[in-house]
Amino acid sequence: MKKEKRSNKWAFLIYQESTPEDYLERLEELHVPFILSPWHDKDVNSTTGEFKKSHKHGALFFETLKSYTQVSDLVSEKLNAPSHVEVVMSPKGMFDYFTHAENPDKTKYDINEIESGCGFNLEQFLTENSPDLLGQLYQVMRDSEVQEFADFTDLIAEQYPHFLQFVFDKSYFFKIYLDSKRYNLIKPQIYIKEYKND
């Protein structure tokens, strides 16, 4: 008899049409850290060209090893989810699948709609797995009108709350850039004033 696969990280799927409305509360009651993708409501079936049923990808992070059957029974019973579950092989790959971050042919989903609970460290997960996070936040900073670090952190807290800790951790870079940005804006005025004085 084939031995059943065991892992402490398992991925599952739920469909919006059959998932209980209180799915977050039900997950919290399990006391197992979890993460859920945004609702994937714009995925297209490559064969038929039709929209797939709205669904979420999820993962459970147990403290001990669990079997396929244990996890399959759990998500089926608690969430009315399909019985098929899979071992999470790569958190980075899972993040890409959640948001389609690395697939230009698929609809992108908003990372701010990722849900988590039971102690799952979402900020750490996002900062460790978001591709080129520093580059993305740099673009936000460069393209915004803000010139002060306080205003920038307020902007991140409002629009990208999951990345606030990352901004704090890299505060030196962001502060130096904003100081330079502010100086570059006033520098032409200084030159004009000096030119007029000559």
GROMACS .gro file of C-alpha atoms in nm:
model
  198
    1MET     CA    1   0.000   0.000   0.000
    2LYS     CA    2   0.136   0.342  -0.099
    3LYS     CA    3   0.224   0.562   0.199
    4GLU     CA    4   0.018   0.882   0.216
    5LYS     CA    5   0.201   1.208   0.153
    6ARG     CA    6   0.250   1.427   0.461
    7SER     CA    7   0.344   1.794   0.494
    8ASN     CA    8   0.289   2.091   0.725
    9LYS     CA    9   0.200   2.325   0.434
   10TRP     CA   10  -0.104   2.246   0.222
   11ALA     CA   11  -0.278   2.435  -0.060
   12PHE     CA   12  -0.650   2.416  -0.132
   13LEU     CA   13  -0.919   2.582  -0.345
   14ILE     CA   14  -1.258   2.731  -0.261
   15TYR     CA   15  -1.532   2.843  -0.501
   16GLN     CA   16  -1.731   3.158  -0.427
   17GLU     CA   17  -2.062   2.999  -0.523
   18SER     CA   18  -2.028   2.717  -0.270
   19THR     CA   19  -1.813   2.868   0.006
   20PRO     CA   20  -1.990   2.965   0.331
   21GLU     CA   21  -2.013   3.342   0.380
   22ASP     CA   22  -1.840   3.306   0.716
   23TYR     CA   23  -1.538   3.126   0.564
   24LEU     CA   24  -1.292   3.354   0.746
   25GLU     CA   25  -1.450   3.280   1.083
   26ARG     CA   26  -1.446   2.907   1.005
   27LEU     CA   27  -1.076   2.925   0.920
   28GLU     CA   28  -1.004   3.119   1.239
   29GLU     CA   29  -1.177   2.845   1.439
   30LEU     CA   30  -0.920   2.594   1.311
   31HIS     CA   31  -0.642   2.783   1.494
   32VAL     CA   32  -0.408   2.715   1.201
   33PRO     CA   33  -0.225   3.002   1.024
   34PHE     CA   34  -0.375   3.053   0.679
   35ILE     CA   35  -0.353   3.272   0.370
   36LEU     CA   36  -0.604   3.322   0.088
   37SER     CA   37  -0.565   3.478  -0.255
   38PRO     CA   38  -0.797   3.753  -0.380
   39TRP     CA   39  -1.111   3.619  -0.548
   40HIS     CA   40  -0.999   3.509  -0.893
   41ASP     CA   41  -1.302   3.625  -1.087
   42LYS     CA   42  -1.138   3.714  -1.417
   43ASP     CA   43  -0.948   3.392  -1.496
   44VAL     CA   44  -1.019   3.263  -1.846
   45ASN     CA   45  -1.031   2.899  -1.953
   46SER     CA   46  -0.767   2.880  -2.227
   47THR     CA   47  -0.959   2.605  -2.410
   48THR     CA   48  -1.310   2.753  -2.414
   49GLY     CA   49  -1.230   3.123  -2.373
   50GLU     CA   50  -1.494   3.147  -2.101
   51PHE     CA   51  -1.449   3.287  -1.751
   52LYS     CA   52  -1.373   3.027  -1.486
   53LYS     CA   53  -1.587   3.011  -1.173
   54SER     CA   54  -1.477   3.269  -0.915
   55HIS     CA   55  -1.241   3.105  -0.668
   56LYS     CA   56  -0.969   3.158  -0.410
   57HIS     CA   57  -0.644   2.971  -0.367
   58GLY     CA   58  -0.556   2.909  -0.005
   59ALA     CA   59  -0.289   2.752   0.211
   60LEU     CA   60  -0.279   2.618   0.566
   61PHE     CA   61   0.043   2.618   0.769
   62PHE     CA   62   0.031   2.349   1.037
   63GLU     CA   63   0.281   2.309   1.322
   64THR     CA   64   0.303   1.935   1.260
   65LEU     CA   65   0.289   1.710   0.955
   66LYS     CA   66  -0.059   1.635   0.823
   67SER     CA   67  -0.167   1.375   0.570
   68TYR     CA   68  -0.348   1.439   0.244
   69THR     CA   69  -0.662   1.278   0.386
   70GLN     CA   70  -0.656   1.483   0.707
   71VAL     CA   71  -0.634   1.814   0.519
   72SER     CA   72  -0.873   1.711   0.244
   73ASP     CA   73  -1.138   1.612   0.499
   74LEU     CA   74  -1.080   1.932   0.695
   75VAL     CA   75  -1.130   2.178   0.407
   76SER     CA   76  -1.419   1.978   0.262
   77GLU     CA   77  -1.602   1.973   0.595
   78LYS     CA   78  -1.529   2.328   0.713
   79LEU     CA   79  -1.529   2.522   0.386
   80ASN     CA   80  -1.728   2.304   0.146
   81ALA     CA   81  -1.411   2.303  -0.063
   82PRO     CA   82  -1.308   2.049  -0.329
   83SER     CA   83  -1.139   1.750  -0.168
   84HIS     CA   84  -0.820   1.784  -0.374
   85VAL     CA   85  -0.533   1.947  -0.184
   86GLU     CA   86  -0.165   1.986  -0.271
   87VAL     CA   87   0.159   2.022  -0.082
   88VAL     CA   88   0.298   2.379  -0.097
   89MET     CA   89   0.636   2.333  -0.262
   90SER     CA   90   0.731   2.701  -0.286
   91PRO     CA   91   0.582   3.001  -0.098
   92LYS     CA   92   0.727   3.226  -0.373
   93GLY     CA   93   0.548   3.023  -0.640
   94MET     CA   94   0.232   3.034  -0.433
   95PHE     CA   95   0.248   3.415  -0.412
   96ASP     CA   96   0.292   3.438  -0.789
   97TYR     CA   97  -0.008   3.211  -0.835
   98PHE     CA   98  -0.216   3.416  -0.591
   99THR     CA   99  -0.163   3.741  -0.782
  100HIS     CA  100  -0.032   3.626  -1.125
  101ALA     CA  101   0.263   3.853  -1.053
  102GLU     CA  102   0.495   3.676  -1.296
  103ASN     CA  103   0.246   3.583  -1.569
  104PRO     CA  104   0.188   3.863  -1.822
  105ASP     CA  105  -0.084   3.661  -1.998
  106LYS     CA  106  -0.311   3.645  -1.693
  107THR     CA  107  -0.517   3.904  -1.507
  108LYS     CA  108  -0.326   4.063  -1.220
  109TYR     CA  109  -0.491   4.056  -0.878
  110ASP     CA  110  -0.446   4.313  -0.602
  111ILE     CA  111  -0.215   4.204  -0.319
  112ASN     CA  112  -0.420   4.420  -0.082
  113GLU     CA  113  -0.706   4.171  -0.127
  114ILE     CA  114  -0.500   3.881   0.008
  115GLU     CA  115  -0.654   3.756   0.333
  116SER     CA  116  -0.481   3.581   0.622
  117GLY     CA  117  -0.532   3.493   0.985
  118CYS     CA  118  -0.447   3.289   1.295
  119GLY     CA  119  -0.107   3.450   1.331
  120PHE     CA  120   0.006   3.418   0.970
  121ASN     CA  121   0.272   3.687   0.917
  122LEU     CA  122   0.138   3.845   0.599
  123GLU     CA  123   0.381   4.139   0.596
  124GLN     CA  124   0.680   3.908   0.613
  125PHE     CA  125   0.535   3.677   0.349
  126LEU     CA  126   0.472   3.964   0.108
  127THR     CA  127   0.809   4.132   0.157
  128GLU     CA  128   0.993   3.803   0.114
  129ASN     CA  129   0.800   3.691  -0.193
  130SER     CA  130   0.696   4.005  -0.383
  131PRO     CA  131   0.915   4.038  -0.690
  132ASP     CA  132   1.119   4.358  -0.693
  133LEU     CA  133   0.932   4.508  -0.398
  134LEU     CA  134   1.191   4.781  -0.347
  135GLY     CA  135   1.160   4.875  -0.715
  136GLN     CA  136   0.781   4.893  -0.692
  137LEU     CA  137   0.787   5.118  -0.386
  138TYR     CA  138   1.058   5.332  -0.544
  139GLN     CA  139   0.825   5.393  -0.840
  140VAL     CA  140   0.544   5.493  -0.605
  141MET     CA  141   0.777   5.735  -0.431
  142ARG     CA  142   0.922   5.873  -0.755
  143ASP     CA  143   0.585   5.927  -0.921
  144SER     CA  144   0.411   6.076  -0.618
  145GLU     CA  145   0.410   6.442  -0.520
  146VAL     CA  146   0.534   6.369  -0.168
  147GLN     CA  147   0.867   6.511  -0.055
  148GLU     CA  148   0.867   6.417   0.312
  149PHE     CA  149   0.925   6.073   0.461
  150ALA     CA  150   0.623   6.114   0.692
  151ASP     CA  151   0.396   6.182   0.393
  152PHE     CA  152   0.542   5.883   0.209
  153THR     CA  153   0.482   5.646   0.501
  154ASP     CA  154   0.127   5.781   0.533
  155LEU     CA  155   0.075   5.709   0.162
  156ILE     CA  156   0.206   5.353   0.199
  157ALA     CA  157  -0.002   5.295   0.514
  158GLU     CA  158  -0.314   5.402   0.324
  159GLN     CA  159  -0.258   5.235  -0.013
  160TYR     CA  160  -0.014   4.948   0.059
  161PRO     CA  161  -0.050   4.867   0.430
  162HIS     CA  162   0.113   4.525   0.396
  163PHE     CA  163   0.441   4.691   0.298
  164LEU     CA  164   0.462   4.942   0.580
  165GLN     CA  165   0.710   4.736   0.783
  166PHE     CA  166   0.931   4.700   0.474
  167VAL     CA  167   0.936   5.081   0.438
  168PHE     CA  168   1.036   5.113   0.804
  169ASP     CA  169   1.312   4.855   0.756
  170LYS     CA  170   1.443   5.045   0.452
  171SER     CA  171   1.368   5.390   0.593
  172TYR     CA  172   1.725   5.517   0.538
  173PHE     CA  173   1.701   5.461   0.161
  174PHE     CA  174   1.356   5.619   0.130
  175LYS     CA  175   1.449   5.918   0.349
  176ILE     CA  176   1.771   5.991   0.157
  177TYR     CA  177   1.587   5.966  -0.176
  178LEU     CA  178   1.311   6.203  -0.061
  179ASP     CA  179   1.568   6.451   0.074
  180SER     CA  180   1.741   6.445  -0.263
  181LYS     CA  181   1.410   6.477  -0.449
  182ARG     CA  182   1.315   6.781  -0.241
  183TYR     CA  183   1.658   6.940  -0.290
  184ASN     CA  184   1.641   6.890  -0.667
  185LEU     CA  185   1.310   7.075  -0.676
  186ILE     CA  186   1.446   7.382  -0.496
  187LYS     CA  187   1.786   7.381  -0.667
  188PRO     CA  188   1.669   7.545  -0.994
  189GLN     CA  189   1.513   7.828  -0.791
  190ILE     CA  190   1.846   7.883  -0.614
  191TYR     CA  191   2.025   7.903  -0.951
  192ILE     CA  192   1.769   8.152  -1.083
  193LYS     CA  193   1.808   8.370  -0.775
  194GLU     CA  194   2.189   8.361  -0.797
  195TYR     CA  195   2.174   8.439  -1.171
  196LYS     CA  196   1.953   8.743  -1.111
  197ASN     CA  197   2.192   8.870  -0.842
  198ASP     CA  198   2.486   8.861  -1.084
   0.00000   0.00000   0.00000
